[in-house]
């Protein structure tokens, strides 16, 4: 019997097509960029190439050198981003887990540079990506960007480095503290760092008996204020600046949190090492800032509710934020010890936290109520964003795709729908795959909404 031979689907699909070996191979990077523009190493996802291409299209060569996120050099001049990142000291403790060490080693240009690595806040932005997004949004030095849910201040840090002014709104007083400290020390005199390290133990002890006092007495460590238990520090450093004082508090809170995750270690054991890593990172950035002659953008940090944004109409040149992944991360529980230390009303905070509010007798009812509250809150916030944006400018929302915890509802699709209803339609989107085995999210969407040029014809009442 004759055996019928059929061409496979793959063979049919490939018939007549040249393989790479038959054609002269040319990589996509060579097609996108001229030889004068060298990409950074460690670019390995398509969204990064998309953003690099966006930067290349939007910025002049000089702007790419000063503000580009994905280039190593342009016309043989090293970019500022490359120089900032390569001058950043190792951010990982020698005794840290190997997967943490591997992560930082594989992401030298992406995450731990400047002051981004100072506190491990969950769900924070990818800083390199945020820099590129601001470039694609057309933001320039002197412009103002708003992050209404600022977390630990990634947008403000990047904006400052790029000479862009920023407004960071954030509900959690602990996250606001992080933002103020991490942005504040971008421009600081590091002359007293050796002495601070020498007195690390005294600094630590100073926090312990004064837990309540620290929250209400912002002038601690300033001239003449600190008294009994820290005479040496007061004598040696009579005028620690406000950002430095908050940085020390952040470092102390970091040590407390870190000790709760490490067996057999007390905050006291961990504080000196953390402080020395904090100061090394700050010093390195400040040295590079001086070498590059950077003029930093101004950052305003407001502890407040994004649903009641008190910012004038049409006063910002861009909005960039990521709403909480509260379905996956309970920020209030996560930061409970630090929030309590700062005297925050944890219960009240939970009620106002987007994504956490809602109730129901069954799990299903709880999810439905949370999702519905989430969209109500996000609509209110997006209306504010539309209101405060100047015409023609972008509002970019970065959101993780997470249908597991929302009963199958796609959050990104809901936001796109809201955007079209309030007169701020989606112009385009970029998708990013989230790596890492411990992440509950698979993809992240960068949604570029744009407020139309000219008169506002939307039904936005600006609640
Ligand atoms: C995904 S995180 C933002 C992380 C930030 N992009 C970063 O890089 O650190 C979302 C933030 O929204 C804040 N948030 C939640 N509800 C809020 C509200 N009603 N107003 C302002 N901020 C809120 C949370 O405290 C959390 O810090």
mmCIF file of C-alpha atoms in Angstrom, residues 33-298:
data_model
loop_
_atom_site.group_PDB
_atom_site.id
_atom_site.type_symbol
_atom_site.label_atom_id
_atom_site.label_comp_id
_atom_site.label_asym_id
_atom_site.label_seq_id
_atom_site.Cartn_x
_atom_site.Cartn_y
_atom_site.Cartn_z
ATOM 1 C CA UNK A 33 20.311 52.387 15.446
ATOM 2 C CA UNK A 34 23.349 53.807 13.631
ATOM 3 C CA UNK A 35 26.825 52.581 14.668
ATOM 4 C CA UNK A 36 27.351 55.863 16.577
ATOM 5 C CA UNK A 37 24.643 54.824 19.104
ATOM 6 C CA UNK A 38 25.716 51.963 21.345
ATOM 7 C CA UNK A 39 23.062 50.299 23.498
ATOM 8 C CA UNK A 40 23.750 49.353 27.093
ATOM 9 C CA UNK A 41 24.482 45.741 27.916
ATOM 10 C CA UNK A 42 21.791 43.722 29.738
ATOM 11 C CA UNK A 43 18.993 44.723 27.391
ATOM 12 C CA UNK A 44 17.065 41.533 26.900
ATOM 13 C CA UNK A 45 13.392 42.255 26.429
ATOM 14 C CA UNK A 46 11.496 43.676 23.488
ATOM 15 C CA UNK A 47 9.926 46.450 25.559
ATOM 16 C CA UNK A 48 13.433 47.719 26.307
ATOM 17 C CA UNK A 49 14.211 47.913 22.605
ATOM 18 C CA UNK A 50 10.874 49.673 22.074
ATOM 19 C CA UNK A 51 11.737 52.267 24.688
ATOM 20 C CA UNK A 52 15.309 52.652 23.432
ATOM 21 C CA UNK A 53 13.935 53.268 19.964
ATOM 22 C CA UNK A 54 11.425 55.750 21.391
ATOM 23 C CA UNK A 55 14.269 57.627 23.080
ATOM 24 C CA UNK A 56 16.313 57.612 19.885
ATOM 25 C CA UNK A 57 13.376 59.053 17.916
ATOM 26 C CA UNK A 58 12.482 61.716 20.508
ATOM 27 C CA UNK A 59 15.868 62.987 21.726
ATOM 28 C CA UNK A 60 18.808 64.758 20.098
ATOM 29 C CA UNK A 61 22.248 63.169 20.488
ATOM 30 C CA UNK A 62 23.098 65.580 23.304
ATOM 31 C CA UNK A 63 19.803 64.856 25.093
ATOM 32 C CA UNK A 64 20.413 61.131 24.737
ATOM 33 C CA UNK A 65 23.783 61.548 26.434
ATOM 34 C CA UNK A 66 22.252 63.549 29.284
ATOM 35 C CA UNK A 67 18.936 61.806 29.794
ATOM 36 C CA UNK A 68 18.799 58.551 27.812
ATOM 37 C CA UNK A 69 18.134 55.340 29.757
ATOM 38 C CA UNK A 70 19.173 52.619 27.329
ATOM 39 C CA UNK A 71 22.371 53.884 25.686
ATOM 40 C CA UNK A 72 25.928 53.310 26.745
ATOM 41 C CA UNK A 73 27.421 55.939 24.440
ATOM 42 C CA UNK A 74 26.541 58.281 21.613
ATOM 43 C CA UNK A 75 29.251 59.443 19.238
ATOM 44 C CA UNK A 76 31.788 57.855 21.589
ATOM 45 C CA UNK A 77 30.652 59.947 24.577
ATOM 46 C CA UNK A 78 29.514 57.873 27.552
ATOM 47 C CA UNK A 79 25.965 58.664 28.659
ATOM 48 C CA UNK A 80 25.150 60.022 32.113
ATOM 49 C CA UNK A 81 23.084 56.914 32.832
ATOM 50 C CA UNK A 82 26.053 54.672 32.112
ATOM 51 C CA UNK A 83 28.328 56.776 34.306
ATOM 52 C CA UNK A 84 25.869 56.937 37.216
ATOM 53 C CA UNK A 85 25.304 53.173 37.140
ATOM 54 C CA UNK A 86 28.930 52.151 36.753
ATOM 55 C CA UNK A 87 29.917 54.334 39.695
ATOM 56 C CA UNK A 88 27.297 52.743 41.993
ATOM 57 C CA UNK A 89 28.814 50.497 44.661
ATOM 58 C CA UNK A 90 27.572 46.980 45.277
ATOM 59 C CA UNK A 91 24.123 47.211 46.898
ATOM 60 C CA UNK A 92 23.978 43.659 48.149
ATOM 61 C CA UNK A 93 25.124 42.443 51.501
ATOM 62 C CA UNK A 94 27.868 39.798 51.309
ATOM 63 C CA UNK A 95 25.642 37.386 53.255
ATOM 64 C CA UNK A 96 22.574 37.982 51.034
ATOM 65 C CA UNK A 97 20.916 35.094 49.235
ATOM 66 C CA UNK A 98 22.492 34.111 45.938
ATOM 67 C CA UNK A 99 19.323 34.849 43.923
ATOM 68 C CA UNK A 100 19.382 38.433 45.244
ATOM 69 C CA UNK A 101 23.040 38.804 44.300
ATOM 70 C CA UNK A 102 22.338 37.385 40.840
ATOM 71 C CA UNK A 103 19.415 39.754 40.351
ATOM 72 C CA UNK A 104 21.495 42.863 41.067
ATOM 73 C CA UNK A 105 24.419 41.598 38.992
ATOM 74 C CA UNK A 106 22.098 41.081 36.024
ATOM 75 C CA UNK A 107 20.471 44.508 36.423
ATOM 76 C CA UNK A 108 23.364 46.932 36.911
ATOM 77 C CA UNK A 109 21.740 49.556 34.652
ATOM 78 C CA UNK A 110 18.162 48.873 35.642
ATOM 79 C CA UNK A 111 17.477 49.038 39.354
ATOM 80 C CA UNK A 112 19.980 49.682 42.147
ATOM 81 C CA UNK A 113 21.698 52.903 41.025
ATOM 82 C CA UNK A 114 21.605 56.388 42.627
ATOM 83 C CA UNK A 115 19.422 56.096 45.756
ATOM 84 C CA UNK A 116 16.931 53.590 44.311
ATOM 85 C CA UNK A 117 18.445 50.670 46.206
ATOM 86 C CA UNK A 118 18.156 52.201 49.668
ATOM 87 C CA UNK A 119 14.992 50.506 50.890
ATOM 88 C CA UNK A 120 13.410 47.374 49.454
ATOM 89 C CA UNK A 121 9.877 48.764 48.926
ATOM 90 C CA UNK A 122 7.650 46.175 47.320
ATOM 91 C CA UNK A 123 6.050 46.873 43.969
ATOM 92 C CA UNK A 124 8.277 49.772 43.073
ATOM 93 C CA UNK A 125 8.933 50.889 39.529
ATOM 94 C CA UNK A 126 11.775 49.755 37.370
ATOM 95 C CA UNK A 127 13.797 53.012 37.469
ATOM 96 C CA UNK A 128 15.548 52.677 34.112
ATOM 97 C CA UNK A 129 12.206 52.069 32.425
ATOM 98 C CA UNK A 130 10.719 55.132 34.126
ATOM 99 C CA UNK A 131 13.526 57.317 32.844
ATOM 100 C CA UNK A 132 12.838 56.152 29.283
ATOM 101 C CA UNK A 133 9.074 56.546 29.719
ATOM 102 C CA UNK A 134 9.570 60.194 30.749
ATOM 103 C CA UNK A 135 11.633 60.696 27.584
ATOM 104 C CA UNK A 136 8.958 59.125 25.423
ATOM 105 C CA UNK A 137 6.353 61.337 27.164
ATOM 106 C CA UNK A 138 8.352 64.306 25.878
ATOM 107 C CA UNK A 139 9.280 65.651 29.337
ATOM 108 C CA UNK A 140 12.175 68.113 29.355
ATOM 109 C CA UNK A 141 14.268 69.731 32.109
ATOM 110 C CA UNK A 142 12.189 72.415 33.834
ATOM 111 C CA UNK A 143 8.889 70.593 33.159
ATOM 112 C CA UNK A 144 6.838 69.158 36.032
ATOM 113 C CA UNK A 145 5.752 65.539 36.375
ATOM 114 C CA UNK A 146 3.176 64.304 38.893
ATOM 115 C CA UNK A 147 3.169 60.862 40.508
ATOM 116 C CA UNK A 148 -0.107 60.684 42.476
ATOM 117 C CA UNK A 149 0.741 57.320 44.103
ATOM 118 C CA UNK A 150 4.443 57.798 44.541
ATOM 119 C CA UNK A 151 5.437 54.846 46.737
ATOM 120 C CA UNK A 152 9.129 55.166 47.523
ATOM 121 C CA UNK A 153 9.618 57.949 44.989
ATOM 122 C CA UNK A 154 11.092 56.309 41.886
ATOM 123 C CA UNK A 155 9.507 58.895 39.580
ATOM 124 C CA UNK A 156 10.789 61.797 41.688
ATOM 125 C CA UNK A 157 14.315 60.398 41.935
ATOM 126 C CA UNK A 158 14.549 59.839 38.172
ATOM 127 C CA UNK A 159 12.911 63.190 37.412
ATOM 128 C CA UNK A 160 15.373 65.010 39.682
ATOM 129 C CA UNK A 161 18.345 63.337 38.017
ATOM 130 C CA UNK A 162 16.960 64.413 34.626
ATOM 131 C CA UNK A 163 16.420 68.037 35.766
ATOM 132 C CA UNK A 164 12.626 67.609 35.746
ATOM 133 C CA UNK A 165 10.570 68.945 38.674
ATOM 134 C CA UNK A 166 8.178 66.548 40.353
ATOM 135 C CA UNK A 167 5.214 66.359 42.693
ATOM 136 C CA UNK A 168 4.921 63.116 44.644
ATOM 137 C CA UNK A 169 1.546 62.431 46.287
ATOM 138 C CA UNK A 170 1.396 59.401 48.560
ATOM 139 C CA UNK A 171 -1.039 58.231 51.212
ATOM 140 C CA UNK A 172 1.374 56.280 53.393
ATOM 141 C CA UNK A 173 3.484 58.499 55.660
ATOM 142 C CA UNK A 174 6.177 55.846 55.627
ATOM 143 C CA UNK A 175 6.405 55.802 51.811
ATOM 144 C CA UNK A 176 6.488 59.629 51.857
ATOM 145 C CA UNK A 177 9.377 59.502 54.292
ATOM 146 C CA UNK A 178 11.231 57.206 51.897
ATOM 147 C CA UNK A 179 10.644 59.569 48.997
ATOM 148 C CA UNK A 180 11.761 62.649 50.931
ATOM 149 C CA UNK A 181 14.890 60.914 52.202
ATOM 150 C CA UNK A 182 15.888 59.275 48.917
ATOM 151 C CA UNK A 183 15.362 62.429 46.872
ATOM 152 C CA UNK A 184 16.768 64.754 49.536
ATOM 153 C CA UNK A 185 20.169 63.070 49.676
ATOM 154 C CA UNK A 186 20.712 63.268 45.907
ATOM 155 C CA UNK A 187 22.297 66.652 46.537
ATOM 156 C CA UNK A 188 24.119 66.597 49.827
ATOM 157 C CA UNK A 189 27.520 67.349 51.299
ATOM 158 C CA UNK A 190 29.089 63.984 52.167
ATOM 159 C CA UNK A 191 31.953 65.461 54.174
ATOM 160 C CA UNK A 192 30.692 64.149 57.507
ATOM 161 C CA UNK A 193 30.065 60.568 56.351
ATOM 162 C CA UNK A 194 33.206 59.081 57.985
ATOM 163 C CA UNK A 195 32.133 60.582 61.290
ATOM 164 C CA UNK A 196 28.558 59.311 60.873
ATOM 165 C CA UNK A 197 29.916 55.827 60.330
ATOM 166 C CA UNK A 198 32.147 56.122 63.345
ATOM 167 C CA UNK A 199 29.130 57.041 65.468
ATOM 168 C CA UNK A 200 26.776 54.473 63.887
ATOM 169 C CA UNK A 201 26.226 52.791 67.211
ATOM 170 C CA UNK A 202 25.334 56.066 68.928
ATOM 171 C CA UNK A 203 22.971 56.954 66.107
ATOM 172 C CA UNK A 204 21.236 53.605 66.445
ATOM 173 C CA UNK A 205 20.853 53.922 70.214
ATOM 174 C CA UNK A 206 19.447 57.370 69.744
ATOM 175 C CA UNK A 207 16.435 55.967 67.903
ATOM 176 C CA UNK A 208 15.553 53.195 70.318
ATOM 177 C CA UNK A 209 14.415 55.060 73.449
ATOM 178 C CA UNK A 210 12.752 57.817 71.458
ATOM 179 C CA UNK A 211 10.411 55.867 69.236
ATOM 180 C CA UNK A 212 7.440 58.175 69.714
ATOM 181 C CA UNK A 213 9.462 61.326 69.954
ATOM 182 C CA UNK A 214 11.130 60.880 66.587
ATOM 183 C CA UNK A 215 7.825 61.033 64.770
ATOM 184 C CA UNK A 216 6.829 64.339 66.293
ATOM 185 C CA UNK A 217 10.167 66.035 66.676
ATOM 186 C CA UNK A 218 11.570 66.598 63.197
ATOM 187 C CA UNK A 219 14.448 68.663 64.511
ATOM 188 C CA UNK A 220 16.133 65.756 66.220
ATOM 189 C CA UNK A 221 19.870 65.763 65.504
ATOM 190 C CA UNK A 222 19.832 69.426 64.600
ATOM 191 C CA UNK A 223 21.826 71.986 66.442
ATOM 192 C CA UNK A 224 21.070 72.145 70.140
ATOM 193 C CA UNK A 225 17.979 69.877 69.926
ATOM 194 C CA UNK A 226 19.366 66.471 70.744
ATOM 195 C CA UNK A 227 20.392 66.358 74.319
ATOM 196 C CA UNK A 228 21.019 63.681 76.904
ATOM 197 C CA UNK A 229 21.889 60.413 75.225
ATOM 198 C CA UNK A 230 23.724 61.704 72.179
ATOM 199 C CA UNK A 231 26.107 64.418 73.267
ATOM 200 C CA UNK A 232 28.955 63.233 71.048
ATOM 201 C CA UNK A 233 26.858 63.272 67.904
ATOM 202 C CA UNK A 234 25.466 66.683 68.683
ATOM 203 C CA UNK A 235 28.919 68.036 69.274
ATOM 204 C CA UNK A 236 30.377 66.437 66.177
ATOM 205 C CA UNK A 237 27.488 67.227 63.818
ATOM 206 C CA UNK A 238 25.604 70.193 65.126
ATOM 207 C CA UNK A 239 23.707 70.698 61.876
ATOM 208 C CA UNK A 240 22.602 67.542 60.186
ATOM 209 C CA UNK A 241 20.315 68.515 57.327
ATOM 210 C CA UNK A 242 16.669 67.459 57.216
ATOM 211 C CA UNK A 243 17.191 64.887 54.421
ATOM 212 C CA UNK A 244 20.110 63.371 56.324
ATOM 213 C CA UNK A 245 18.089 63.087 59.502
ATOM 214 C CA UNK A 246 15.269 61.363 57.602
ATOM 215 C CA UNK A 247 17.777 59.120 55.879
ATOM 216 C CA UNK A 248 19.076 57.915 59.247
ATOM 217 C CA UNK A 249 15.523 57.246 60.365
ATOM 218 C CA UNK A 250 14.893 55.288 57.156
ATOM 219 C CA UNK A 251 18.052 53.290 57.731
ATOM 220 C CA UNK A 252 16.983 52.505 61.282
ATOM 221 C CA UNK A 253 13.535 51.364 60.080
ATOM 222 C CA UNK A 254 15.218 49.295 57.371
ATOM 223 C CA UNK A 255 17.351 47.557 60.005
ATOM 224 C CA UNK A 256 14.251 46.810 62.095
ATOM 225 C CA UNK A 257 12.409 45.340 59.092
ATOM 226 C CA UNK A 258 15.445 43.416 57.885
ATOM 227 C CA UNK A 259 16.029 41.880 61.333
ATOM 228 C CA UNK A 260 12.453 40.586 61.402
ATOM 229 C CA UNK A 261 13.273 38.570 58.261
ATOM 230 C CA UNK A 262 16.726 37.379 59.373
ATOM 231 C CA UNK A 263 17.118 34.662 61.965
ATOM 232 C CA UNK A 264 19.455 35.401 64.826
ATOM 233 C CA UNK A 265 20.108 39.050 63.892
ATOM 234 C CA UNK A 266 18.957 42.120 65.778
ATOM 235 C CA UNK A 267 18.409 45.549 64.209
ATOM 236 C CA UNK A 268 21.370 46.679 66.256
ATOM 237 C CA UNK A 269 23.590 44.078 64.524
ATOM 238 C CA UNK A 270 22.432 45.136 61.072
ATOM 239 C CA UNK A 271 22.319 48.927 61.395
ATOM 240 C CA UNK A 272 26.049 49.748 60.954
ATOM 241 C CA UNK A 273 26.380 47.665 57.804
ATOM 242 C CA UNK A 274 23.193 49.098 56.330
ATOM 243 C CA UNK A 275 24.294 52.624 57.154
ATOM 244 C CA UNK A 276 27.623 52.079 55.483
ATOM 245 C CA UNK A 277 25.905 50.784 52.324
ATOM 246 C CA UNK A 278 23.460 53.708 52.356
ATOM 247 C CA UNK A 279 26.260 56.236 52.702
ATOM 248 C CA UNK A 280 28.424 54.570 50.039
ATOM 249 C CA UNK A 281 25.560 54.739 47.521
ATOM 250 C CA UNK A 282 24.798 58.373 48.388
ATOM 251 C CA UNK A 283 28.425 59.395 48.193
ATOM 252 C CA UNK A 284 28.886 57.682 44.821
ATOM 253 C CA UNK A 285 25.867 59.421 43.327
ATOM 254 C CA UNK A 286 26.882 62.810 44.701
ATOM 255 C CA UNK A 287 30.389 62.410 43.258
ATOM 256 C CA UNK A 288 28.966 61.581 39.838
ATOM 257 C CA UNK A 289 26.454 64.436 40.113
ATOM 258 C CA UNK A 290 29.321 66.852 40.657
ATOM 259 C CA UNK A 291 31.480 65.365 37.900
ATOM 260 C CA UNK A 292 28.609 65.617 35.423
ATOM 261 C CA UNK A 293 27.564 69.080 36.637
ATOM 262 C CA UNK A 294 23.930 67.941 36.981
ATOM 263 C CA UNK A 295 21.289 70.503 37.913
ATOM 264 C CA UNK A 296 18.672 68.477 39.748
ATOM 265 C CA UNK A 297 14.936 69.018 39.386
ATOM 266 C CA UNK A 298 13.001 70.100 42.489
#
